[in-house]
Amino acid sequence: MRHFIPLLFFTLFITNLYAQHTNPRPFDLEKDLNANPKLVVGVVVDQMRYDYITRFWNHYGEDGFKKLVSKGFNLRNNHFNYIPTYTGPGHASVFSGAAPGTHGIIGNNWYDKFDEEYVYCVEDKSVEPVGTMDDAGKMSPHRLITTTVADENRLHTQMRGKTIGIALKDRGAVLPAGHTANAAYWFHGRDEGKWITSSFYTQELPQWVQKFNASGKVDSYLKPWTTLADINSYVESGVDINLFEGGFSGKEDTGFPYDLRTLKDGNGGYDIVKVTPYGNSLTTDFAIAALDGEQLGKDDITDFLTVSYSSTDYVGHNFGVNSKEIQDTYLRLDRDLARLLKALDQKVGAGNYTLFLTSDHGGVHVPAYLESVRIPSGYFDWDDLKKELNAFLSGKFANENLVENISNNQIFLNYDEVLKMEVSSEEIQQEIAHFLLQYERINRVFTREQLQSANYTEKIASAVDNGFNQKRSGDVVVILEPSVISYSRTGSTHGSGNNYDTHAPLIFYGKGIKAGSSLERTEIVDIAPTISALLGIPFPNGATGRPLYIVMKD
């Protein structure tokens, strides 16, 4: 008898497996083909390091970051897989599923070696500003050479699914929305304080945008910036007044409070709002207005809303990642996220939308601060390097005009001069690389010849390779030592392939997403393929990432 019971259980187990194989569950459209949310919301928090979630966790409310983490899927080891980690490339990569080497946005600005001029990633002289007379409205995604996931949704739905992009920064609105967007809106401060767009999208601002611009909402944020809670409770950040922050013109120190109305005229007019958490609040106000104004998520055809919170970047650049100001900005952003989620629940319906939150890059601790606590770090002067490099090349090749441009940590050769030489460009690249590796603060150097002929898998080398565009990038790529930057001695910046710049949050939430977390390494280029798979639409045409099935229900 005792042998019979285990045999019985084994028989039942095999029978059950056979039944599952021969009688699979019925086909379920949402589980097996697409989740079909009414709206996809892509949220990018500019310059958000992953540790801002954990560092400020005890100060967050229950309806913002904590709600996303506890009820969504938190990918805790998410990284950018390319260099440089800037805003333009970051937004393009999130929504295209590709790195700069593929989508072509190799920086915020870069040197165009064919036209011999600097270009801005979304500047478009062929379009006209709408909502302003200023050239700040002459923007489009024409330099992005791939589609975005929002583009693919538009194509898949025969242009019936809407796409609206919103950000204070033009590039944060334009690049995520893609080529086929119904509209992208960005904020023009200075003496106007308006949300604007370009003729790439429309010839006139819709009534709801005109109404918002006339509402006085922007002026309402010209008020004192004080801490949300008692500043003495902000123990997760450094002292309030220190030597590592930039501050505002017209104010002697970098301590709270900041009277924005008084400081406005000396700090770019309405642009001062961008450099405070109120810029994020204004963005949230406008995004909520867009839900109604554009009737997003009102039918069964999936729409896209892309929202980029830019003020976190402005505050980080000004005050640094360890400042009281950055902590207060994130505590206030937490409230703005709660407002956005509440509006989505009310206007689209809880369970009817899918949202993801990520960043476009991280940020480094202020090197001057790191030096004060004896952590290796420092500053790099590219002008000094250019002088010494030209002197070296003049002595080596009797030609001081071989370098045409140095920008974005890249050296561009002057090929008109190279053709006059009896040596190859490859030999010149090698000589430059050898010279640079003797230079203080430079960690590694890659030549065009190396990047075009090798397949790198090691992290930094692979990141350089992924960010290298054969047509748009330079001939020598320079990697500085960790925490060495070319920037002022106050405030934080970004751009490297080190963890402080690459480790970014990634949270999926809402329809089709299960609750959970993972320490499995994921990459920023995985986001767009994941949303595409969720919707059952084609991947963006240049996507190299993979769908993250671990975040999906069933």
Coordinates of C-alpha atoms in Angstrom, one line a residue:
M1 CA 0.0 0.0 0.0
R2 CA 2.8 2.4 0.9
H3 CA 4.2 2.0 -2.6
F4 CA 0.8 2.7 -4.1
I5 CA 0.3 6.3 -2.9
P6 CA 3.5 7.8 -4.4
L7 CA 2.7 5.9 -7.6
L8 CA -0.8 7.4 -7.6
F9 CA 0.5 11.0 -7.2
F10 CA 3.1 10.4 -9.9
T11 CA 0.3 9.2 -12.2
L12 CA -1.9 12.2 -11.5
F13 CA 1.0 14.6 -12.1
I14 CA 1.8 13.0 -15.5
T15 CA -1.9 13.0 -16.4
N16 CA -2.2 16.7 -15.5
L17 CA 0.9 17.6 -17.6
Y18 CA -0.5 15.7 -20.6
A19 CA -3.9 17.4 -20.2
Q20 CA -2.3 20.8 -20.2
H21 CA -0.3 19.9 -23.3
T22 CA -3.2 18.5 -25.2
N23 CA -5.9 20.9 -23.9
P24 CA -4.2 24.3 -23.6
R25 CA -6.2 27.2 -22.1
P26 CA -8.4 29.1 -24.6
F27 CA -6.8 31.9 -26.6
D28 CA -7.0 35.2 -24.7
L29 CA -6.5 38.3 -26.8
E30 CA -5.0 40.5 -24.1
K31 CA -2.7 37.8 -22.7
D32 CA -1.7 36.2 -26.0
L33 CA -1.6 39.0 -28.5
N34 CA -1.8 42.5 -27.0
A35 CA -2.8 44.3 -23.8
N36 CA -4.6 47.0 -25.7
P37 CA -4.5 49.9 -23.1
K38 CA -6.4 53.0 -24.1
L39 CA -3.3 55.1 -23.4
V40 CA 0.4 54.5 -23.0
V41 CA 2.2 57.2 -20.9
G42 CA 6.0 57.4 -21.2
V43 CA 7.5 59.4 -18.3
V44 CA 11.1 60.5 -18.4
V45 CA 12.6 62.2 -15.4
D46 CA 15.6 64.2 -16.6
Q47 CA 18.9 63.4 -14.8
M48 CA 17.3 61.0 -12.4
R49 CA 19.7 58.6 -10.7
Y50 CA 18.3 55.3 -9.6
D51 CA 19.3 56.0 -6.0
Y52 CA 16.9 58.9 -5.8
I53 CA 14.2 56.3 -5.3
T54 CA 15.9 54.6 -2.3
R55 CA 17.6 57.7 -0.9
F56 CA 14.4 59.8 -0.5
W57 CA 12.0 56.8 0.0
N58 CA 11.0 57.6 3.6
H59 CA 9.9 61.1 2.5
Y60 CA 7.7 60.1 -0.3
G61 CA 3.9 59.8 0.0
E62 CA 1.9 56.7 -0.8
D63 CA 0.5 57.8 -4.2
G64 CA 3.6 58.7 -6.3
F65 CA 6.9 56.8 -6.5
K66 CA 5.8 54.3 -3.8
K67 CA 2.6 53.5 -5.7
L68 CA 4.5 52.8 -8.9
V69 CA 7.1 50.7 -7.1
S70 CA 4.7 48.7 -5.0
K71 CA 2.0 48.1 -7.7
G72 CA 4.2 48.1 -10.8
F73 CA 7.4 46.3 -11.8
N74 CA 10.6 47.9 -10.6
L75 CA 13.8 47.0 -12.6
R76 CA 16.5 47.9 -10.2
N77 CA 19.6 47.2 -12.4
N78 CA 18.7 49.2 -15.5
H79 CA 21.5 51.0 -17.5
F80 CA 22.2 53.0 -20.5
N81 CA 24.3 50.9 -22.9
Y82 CA 26.1 53.8 -24.7
I83 CA 28.1 56.9 -24.4
P84 CA 27.4 59.9 -24.4
T85 CA 24.7 60.0 -21.7
Y86 CA 23.0 63.3 -22.6
T87 CA 19.4 64.4 -22.9
G88 CA 18.9 64.2 -26.6
P89 CA 20.4 60.7 -27.0
G90 CA 18.6 59.6 -23.9
H91 CA 15.1 60.5 -25.0
A92 CA 15.7 59.2 -28.5
S93 CA 17.0 55.9 -27.1
V94 CA 14.1 55.4 -24.7
F95 CA 11.5 55.7 -27.4
S96 CA 13.4 54.2 -30.4
G97 CA 14.8 51.1 -28.6
A98 CA 18.2 51.9 -30.2
A99 CA 21.5 53.5 -29.3
P100 CA 22.9 56.7 -30.9
G101 CA 25.0 54.7 -33.3
T102 CA 21.7 53.6 -34.9
H103 CA 19.2 56.4 -34.3
G104 CA 21.7 59.2 -35.1
I105 CA 21.2 61.6 -32.1
I106 CA 24.8 61.5 -31.0
G107 CA 24.5 64.5 -28.6
N108 CA 22.4 67.5 -27.7
N109 CA 24.7 69.4 -30.2
W110 CA 27.4 68.0 -32.4
Y111 CA 29.8 69.1 -35.1
D112 CA 28.5 68.4 -38.6
K113 CA 31.7 67.6 -40.5
F114 CA 29.9 67.8 -43.9
D115 CA 28.5 71.2 -43.4
E116 CA 31.3 72.3 -41.1
E117 CA 29.0 73.7 -38.4
Y118 CA 27.5 72.8 -35.1
V119 CA 23.9 71.5 -35.2
Y120 CA 21.3 71.1 -32.5
C121 CA 19.6 67.8 -32.3
V122 CA 16.0 69.1 -33.0
E123 CA 16.7 72.4 -34.6
D124 CA 15.0 72.7 -38.0
K125 CA 15.3 75.9 -40.0
S126 CA 12.7 74.7 -42.6
V127 CA 9.8 75.0 -40.1
E128 CA 8.2 78.0 -38.5
P129 CA 7.5 78.7 -34.8
V130 CA 3.9 78.4 -33.6
G131 CA 2.7 80.2 -30.5
T132 CA 5.7 82.6 -30.6
M133 CA 7.8 84.6 -33.1
D134 CA 11.0 83.4 -31.5
D135 CA 13.3 80.8 -33.2
A136 CA 12.7 78.7 -30.1
G137 CA 9.8 77.3 -32.1
K138 CA 11.8 76.1 -35.1
M139 CA 12.1 72.5 -34.0
S140 CA 11.3 69.0 -35.4
P141 CA 12.6 65.4 -35.2
H142 CA 14.1 65.4 -38.7
R143 CA 17.6 64.4 -37.4
L144 CA 16.2 61.3 -35.8
I145 CA 16.8 58.6 -38.5
T146 CA 14.7 55.8 -36.9
T147 CA 11.1 55.5 -35.8
T148 CA 9.9 55.6 -32.2
V149 CA 7.4 53.2 -30.6
A150 CA 4.8 56.0 -30.8
D151 CA 5.5 56.2 -34.6
E152 CA 4.9 52.4 -34.9
N153 CA 1.6 52.8 -33.0
R154 CA 0.5 55.5 -35.3
L155 CA 1.4 53.3 -38.3
H156 CA -0.2 50.2 -36.8
T157 CA -3.5 52.1 -36.1
Q158 CA -3.6 53.8 -39.5
M159 CA -2.9 57.1 -37.8
R160 CA -6.0 56.8 -35.6
G161 CA -4.0 56.5 -32.3
K162 CA -2.9 59.9 -31.2
T163 CA 0.6 60.9 -30.0
I164 CA 1.3 64.0 -27.9
G165 CA 4.7 64.9 -26.5
I166 CA 5.2 67.4 -23.6
A167 CA 8.3 68.7 -21.9
L168 CA 9.9 72.0 -20.8
K169 CA 12.8 71.2 -23.1
D170 CA 12.1 71.1 -26.8
R171 CA 14.2 67.9 -27.3
G172 CA 12.4 66.2 -24.4
A173 CA 9.1 66.7 -26.2
V174 CA 10.1 66.3 -29.9
L175 CA 12.2 63.2 -29.9
P176 CA 10.0 60.9 -27.8
A177 CA 6.9 61.8 -29.9
G178 CA 8.6 60.9 -33.1
H179 CA 8.0 61.8 -36.7
T180 CA 4.2 61.2 -36.9
A181 CA 3.1 62.9 -33.7
N182 CA -0.1 64.9 -33.7
A183 CA 1.8 67.5 -31.6
A184 CA 4.8 68.1 -29.4
Y185 CA 4.7 71.1 -27.0
W186 CA 7.6 72.7 -25.1
F187 CA 8.0 75.7 -22.9
H188 CA 9.4 79.0 -24.1
G189 CA 10.3 81.2 -21.0
R190 CA 12.3 84.4 -21.2
D191 CA 9.8 87.3 -21.5
E192 CA 6.8 85.2 -22.8
G193 CA 6.2 82.1 -20.5
K194 CA 4.3 80.1 -23.1
W195 CA 3.9 76.6 -24.3
I196 CA 4.7 76.5 -28.0
T197 CA 5.2 74.2 -31.0
S198 CA 6.3 74.3 -34.6
S199 CA 4.7 74.2 -38.1
F200 CA 6.0 70.6 -38.4
Y201 CA 2.9 69.7 -36.3
T202 CA 0.3 72.4 -36.9
Q203 CA -0.2 75.9 -38.1
E204 CA -1.9 77.2 -35.0
L205 CA -2.0 76.3 -31.3
P206 CA -5.2 74.5 -30.5
Q207 CA -7.8 76.3 -28.3
W208 CA -6.9 74.3 -25.2
V209 CA -3.2 75.4 -25.4
Q210 CA -4.2 79.0 -26.0
K211 CA -6.5 78.8 -23.0
F212 CA -3.8 77.4 -20.8
N213 CA -1.2 80.0 -21.9
A214 CA -3.8 82.7 -21.0
S215 CA -4.7 81.2 -17.7
G216 CA -2.0 82.9 -15.6
K217 CA -0.8 79.4 -14.4
V218 CA 2.9 80.3 -15.2
D219 CA 2.8 83.5 -13.2
S220 CA 1.3 81.6 -10.2
Y221 CA 4.7 79.8 -9.9
L222 CA 6.6 83.1 -9.5
K223 CA 6.6 82.7 -5.8
P224 CA 9.0 81.8 -3.0
W225 CA 10.6 78.4 -3.3
T226 CA 10.8 77.1 0.2
T227 CA 11.3 73.5 1.4
L228 CA 8.3 71.3 1.3
A229 CA 9.1 70.0 4.8
D230 CA 11.3 71.1 7.7
I231 CA 14.8 71.5 6.1
N232 CA 16.3 69.9 9.2
S233 CA 14.5 66.6 8.2
Y234 CA 16.4 66.6 4.9
V235 CA 19.2 64.5 6.3
E236 CA 19.7 62.6 3.0
S237 CA 21.4 65.5 1.4
G238 CA 24.3 67.9 2.2
V239 CA 24.3 71.2 4.1
D240 CA 22.2 73.9 2.6
I241 CA 24.8 76.6 2.0
N242 CA 28.1 75.3 0.6
L243 CA 30.8 75.9 -2.0
F244 CA 29.6 73.3 -4.5
E245 CA 26.4 75.0 -5.8
G246 CA 25.7 77.6 -8.4
G247 CA 22.6 79.4 -7.2
F248 CA 20.9 82.4 -8.8
S249 CA 22.2 85.8 -9.9
G250 CA 21.1 88.4 -7.4
K251 CA 21.2 86.2 -4.4
E252 CA 24.4 86.1 -2.3
D253 CA 24.1 82.6 -1.1
T254 CA 22.7 79.2 -2.2
G255 CA 20.4 78.7 0.8
F256 CA 16.6 78.5 1.0
P257 CA 14.3 80.4 0.5
Y258 CA 14.4 81.7 -3.1
D259 CA 12.0 84.5 -4.0
L260 CA 11.4 83.8 -7.7
R261 CA 9.5 86.9 -8.5
T262 CA 12.3 89.1 -7.2
L263 CA 15.0 87.0 -8.9
K264 CA 13.1 86.6 -12.2
D265 CA 14.6 89.5 -14.2
G266 CA 18.2 88.6 -13.5
N267 CA 17.8 84.9 -14.3
G268 CA 16.2 84.6 -17.7
G269 CA 12.7 85.9 -17.0
Y270 CA 10.2 83.0 -16.9
D271 CA 13.1 80.6 -17.5
I272 CA 13.7 80.8 -13.8
V273 CA 10.7 78.5 -13.3
K274 CA 12.5 75.7 -15.1
V275 CA 15.3 75.7 -12.5
T276 CA 12.9 75.0 -9.6
P277 CA 10.5 72.1 -8.9
Y278 CA 7.7 74.4 -10.0
G279 CA 8.7 73.6 -13.6
N280 CA 7.7 70.0 -13.0
S281 CA 4.4 71.2 -11.5
L282 CA 3.8 73.3 -14.5
T283 CA 4.5 70.3 -16.8
T284 CA 2.1 68.2 -14.8
D285 CA -0.6 70.9 -15.1
F286 CA -0.1 71.0 -18.9
A287 CA -0.1 67.2 -19.2
I288 CA -3.4 66.9 -17.3
A289 CA -4.8 69.7 -19.5
A290 CA -3.7 67.7 -22.6
L291 CA -5.7 64.6 -21.5
D292 CA -8.9 66.6 -21.9
G293 CA -7.7 68.9 -24.6
E294 CA -6.6 66.1 -26.9
Q295 CA -9.2 63.5 -25.6
L296 CA -6.5 61.0 -25.0
G297 CA -7.5 57.5 -24.0
K298 CA -11.2 58.1 -24.8
D299 CA -11.7 55.2 -27.2
D300 CA -10.3 51.6 -27.7
I301 CA -7.5 52.7 -30.1
T302 CA -4.3 53.2 -28.1
D303 CA -3.0 56.7 -27.8
F304 CA 0.5 57.9 -26.6
L305 CA 1.4 60.7 -24.1
T306 CA 5.1 61.3 -23.5
V307 CA 5.9 63.5 -20.5
S308 CA 9.5 64.6 -19.7
Y309 CA 10.2 66.3 -16.4
S310 CA 13.1 68.7 -17.2
S311 CA 13.4 70.7 -14.0
T312 CA 15.2 67.8 -12.2
D313 CA 18.0 68.3 -14.7
Y314 CA 18.1 72.1 -14.4
V315 CA 18.2 71.8 -10.6
G316 CA 20.9 69.1 -10.7
H317 CA 23.1 71.2 -13.0
N318 CA 22.8 74.2 -10.8
F319 CA 23.0 72.8 -7.3
G320 CA 24.4 69.2 -7.6
V321 CA 23.1 65.8 -6.9
N322 CA 23.8 66.1 -3.1
S323 CA 21.9 69.3 -2.5
K324 CA 18.9 70.2 -0.4
E325 CA 17.5 71.6 -3.6
I326 CA 17.6 68.3 -5.4
Q327 CA 16.0 66.5 -2.5
D328 CA 13.2 69.1 -2.3
T329 CA 12.7 68.8 -6.1
Y330 CA 12.1 65.1 -5.9
L331 CA 9.8 65.3 -2.9
R332 CA 7.7 67.8 -4.9
L333 CA 7.9 65.7 -8.0
D334 CA 6.5 62.8 -6.0
R335 CA 3.4 64.9 -5.4
D336 CA 3.2 65.8 -9.1
L337 CA 3.4 62.1 -10.1
A338 CA 0.6 61.4 -7.6
R339 CA -1.5 64.2 -9.3
L340 CA -0.8 62.7 -12.7
L341 CA -1.7 59.2 -11.7
K342 CA -4.9 60.4 -10.1
A343 CA -5.9 62.3 -13.2
L344 CA -5.2 59.3 -15.4
D345 CA -7.4 57.1 -13.1
Q346 CA -10.2 59.6 -13.3
K347 CA -10.0 60.6 -17.0
V348 CA -8.8 57.4 -18.6
G349 CA -9.8 54.9 -16.0
A350 CA -7.7 52.8 -13.5
G351 CA -6.6 49.7 -15.3
N352 CA -7.1 51.3 -18.8
Y353 CA -3.6 52.7 -19.2
T354 CA 0.0 51.5 -19.2
L355 CA 2.8 53.8 -17.8
F356 CA 6.5 53.5 -17.6
L357 CA 8.9 55.8 -15.8
T358 CA 12.6 56.1 -16.5
S359 CA 15.4 58.7 -17.0
D360 CA 17.5 60.0 -19.9
H361 CA 20.8 59.8 -17.9
G362 CA 22.0 60.1 -14.3
G363 CA 24.4 62.6 -12.8
V364 CA 27.8 62.8 -11.1
H365 CA 28.5 64.1 -7.6
V366 CA 30.2 67.5 -7.8
P367 CA 33.9 66.6 -8.2
A368 CA 34.9 69.5 -6.0
Y369 CA 32.8 67.9 -3.2
L370 CA 34.3 64.5 -3.9
E371 CA 37.8 66.0 -3.7
S372 CA 36.9 67.4 -0.3
V373 CA 36.2 63.9 1.0
R374 CA 39.3 62.5 -0.7
I375 CA 37.5 60.6 -3.5
P376 CA 39.5 60.6 -6.9
S377 CA 37.8 63.2 -9.2
G378 CA 38.6 66.4 -10.9
Y379 CA 38.1 68.7 -13.9
F380 CA 39.4 68.6 -17.5
D381 CA 40.2 71.6 -19.8
W382 CA 39.7 70.8 -23.5
D383 CA 41.1 74.1 -24.6
D384 CA 44.4 73.2 -23.0
L385 CA 44.4 69.8 -24.6
K386 CA 43.7 71.3 -28.0
K387 CA 46.7 73.6 -27.8
E388 CA 49.0 70.8 -26.7
L389 CA 47.6 68.4 -29.3
N390 CA 48.1 70.8 -32.1
A391 CA 51.7 71.5 -30.9
F392 CA 52.4 67.7 -30.9
L393 CA 50.9 67.2 -34.4
S394 CA 52.8 70.2 -35.7
G395 CA 56.1 68.7 -34.4
K396 CA 55.2 65.1 -35.6
F397 CA 53.8 65.9 -39.0
A398 CA 54.8 69.5 -39.6
N399 CA 51.1 70.4 -39.9
E400 CA 49.2 72.2 -37.1
N401 CA 45.8 72.1 -38.9
L402 CA 45.1 68.4 -38.8
V403 CA 42.4 68.7 -36.1
E404 CA 39.3 70.4 -37.4
N405 CA 37.1 70.2 -34.2
I406 CA 37.0 68.9 -30.7
S407 CA 33.6 68.4 -29.1
N408 CA 31.6 65.9 -27.2
N409 CA 34.8 64.1 -26.1
Q410 CA 35.6 63.5 -29.8
I411 CA 38.3 64.7 -32.1
F412 CA 37.5 65.4 -35.8
L413 CA 40.3 65.3 -38.3
N414 CA 40.6 67.9 -41.1
Y415 CA 40.5 65.5 -44.1
D416 CA 41.4 68.2 -46.5
E417 CA 44.7 68.5 -44.7
V418 CA 45.1 64.8 -44.2
L419 CA 44.9 64.2 -48.0
K420 CA 47.9 66.5 -48.4
M421 CA 49.9 64.2 -46.1
E422 CA 51.9 61.2 -47.1
V423 CA 50.6 59.3 -44.1
S424 CA 47.1 57.7 -43.7
S425 CA 44.4 58.9 -41.5
E426 CA 44.7 55.7 -39.5
E427 CA 48.3 56.4 -38.7
I428 CA 47.4 59.9 -37.6
Q429 CA 44.6 58.5 -35.4
Q430 CA 47.1 56.1 -33.8
E431 CA 49.6 58.9 -33.1
I432 CA 46.8 61.0 -31.5
A433 CA 45.7 58.1 -29.4
H434 CA 49.2 57.4 -28.2
F435 CA 49.6 61.1 -27.3
L436 CA 46.3 61.3 -25.4
L437 CA 47.0 58.2 -23.3
Q438 CA 50.0 60.1 -21.8
Y439 CA 47.7 63.0 -20.9
E440 CA 46.6 63.4 -17.3
R441 CA 42.9 62.6 -16.5
I442 CA 42.4 60.7 -19.7
N443 CA 41.5 57.0 -19.1
R444 CA 41.0 55.4 -22.5
V445 CA 41.0 56.3 -26.2
F446 CA 39.3 54.7 -29.2
T447 CA 40.0 55.4 -32.8
R448 CA 37.6 55.3 -35.7
E449 CA 39.6 52.5 -37.2
Q450 CA 39.2 50.4 -34.0
L451 CA 35.4 51.1 -33.7
Q452 CA 34.7 50.2 -37.3
S453 CA 36.7 47.0 -37.2
A454 CA 36.1 45.5 -33.8
N455 CA 33.1 44.1 -31.9
Y456 CA 33.3 45.1 -28.3
T457 CA 31.6 43.4 -25.4
E458 CA 33.3 45.0 -22.3
K459 CA 31.1 47.7 -20.8
I460 CA 32.9 51.0 -21.5
A461 CA 34.2 49.8 -24.9
S462 CA 30.8 48.5 -25.8
A463 CA 29.2 51.7 -24.7
V464 CA 31.5 53.8 -26.9
D465 CA 30.8 51.4 -29.8
N466 CA 27.0 51.7 -29.4
G467 CA 27.2 55.5 -29.3
F468 CA 29.5 55.7 -32.4
N469 CA 27.7 56.8 -35.6
Q470 CA 30.0 56.3 -38.6
K471 CA 28.7 59.3 -40.5
R472 CA 28.2 61.7 -37.6
S473 CA 30.8 60.9 -35.0
G474 CA 34.5 62.0 -34.9
D475 CA 37.7 60.1 -35.5
V476 CA 39.0 59.7 -32.0
V477 CA 36.8 59.2 -28.9
V478 CA 38.3 60.2 -25.5
I479 CA 37.2 58.7 -22.2
L480 CA 38.0 60.6 -19.0
E481 CA 38.7 59.0 -15.7
P482 CA 35.7 58.4 -13.4
S483 CA 34.3 61.6 -11.8
V484 CA 36.4 63.8 -14.0
I485 CA 34.3 66.3 -15.9
S486 CA 34.6 69.3 -18.1
Y487 CA 32.3 71.7 -16.3
S488 CA 32.2 74.4 -13.7
R489 CA 33.3 73.7 -10.1
T490 CA 29.7 74.0 -9.0
G491 CA 26.8 71.8 -9.9
S492 CA 26.6 68.3 -11.4
T493 CA 26.7 67.2 -15.0
H494 CA 26.6 63.9 -16.9
G495 CA 27.7 62.2 -20.2
S496 CA 30.0 59.4 -19.2
G497 CA 29.6 55.6 -19.3
N498 CA 30.2 55.2 -15.5
N499 CA 27.5 53.9 -13.2
Y500 CA 26.5 57.3 -11.8
D501 CA 25.5 58.3 -15.3
T502 CA 24.1 55.0 -16.6
H503 CA 22.1 53.5 -13.7
A504 CA 18.6 54.8 -14.3
P505 CA 15.2 53.9 -12.8
L506 CA 12.8 51.8 -14.9
I507 CA 9.3 51.1 -13.6
F508 CA 6.4 49.7 -15.6
Y509 CA 2.9 50.1 -14.2
G510 CA -0.7 49.6 -15.2
K511 CA -2.5 47.5 -17.7
G512 CA -0.7 44.3 -18.7
I513 CA 2.0 44.8 -16.1
K514 CA 2.4 42.6 -13.0
A515 CA 3.7 43.7 -9.6
G516 CA 7.3 42.8 -8.8
S517 CA 10.9 43.7 -9.1
S518 CA 14.1 42.3 -10.5
L519 CA 17.9 42.8 -10.2
E520 CA 18.4 41.3 -13.7
R521 CA 20.4 43.7 -15.8
T522 CA 18.2 45.5 -18.3
E523 CA 19.0 48.3 -20.7
I524 CA 17.3 51.5 -21.8
V525 CA 16.9 50.2 -25.3
D526 CA 14.6 47.4 -23.9
I527 CA 11.8 49.9 -23.1
A528 CA 10.4 50.4 -26.6
P529 CA 10.4 46.7 -27.6
T530 CA 8.6 45.9 -24.4
I531 CA 5.8 48.4 -25.1
S532 CA 5.7 47.2 -28.7
A533 CA 5.3 43.6 -27.6
L534 CA 2.6 44.6 -25.0
L535 CA 0.6 46.4 -27.7
G536 CA 1.2 43.7 -30.4
I537 CA 2.7 46.3 -32.8
P538 CA 6.0 46.3 -34.8
F539 CA 9.2 47.2 -33.0
P540 CA 10.7 50.6 -33.9
N541 CA 12.7 50.0 -37.1
G542 CA 16.1 50.5 -35.6
A543 CA 15.4 48.8 -32.2
T544 CA 18.2 46.6 -30.8
G545 CA 16.7 46.0 -27.4
R546 CA 14.6 43.0 -26.2
P547 CA 11.1 42.8 -24.8
L548 CA 11.2 42.4 -21.0
Y549 CA 8.7 39.6 -20.6
I550 CA 9.3 39.5 -16.9
V551 CA 7.3 42.6 -16.4
M552 CA 4.2 41.3 -18.2
K553 CA 1.3 39.5 -16.7
D554 CA 1.2 35.8 -17.6

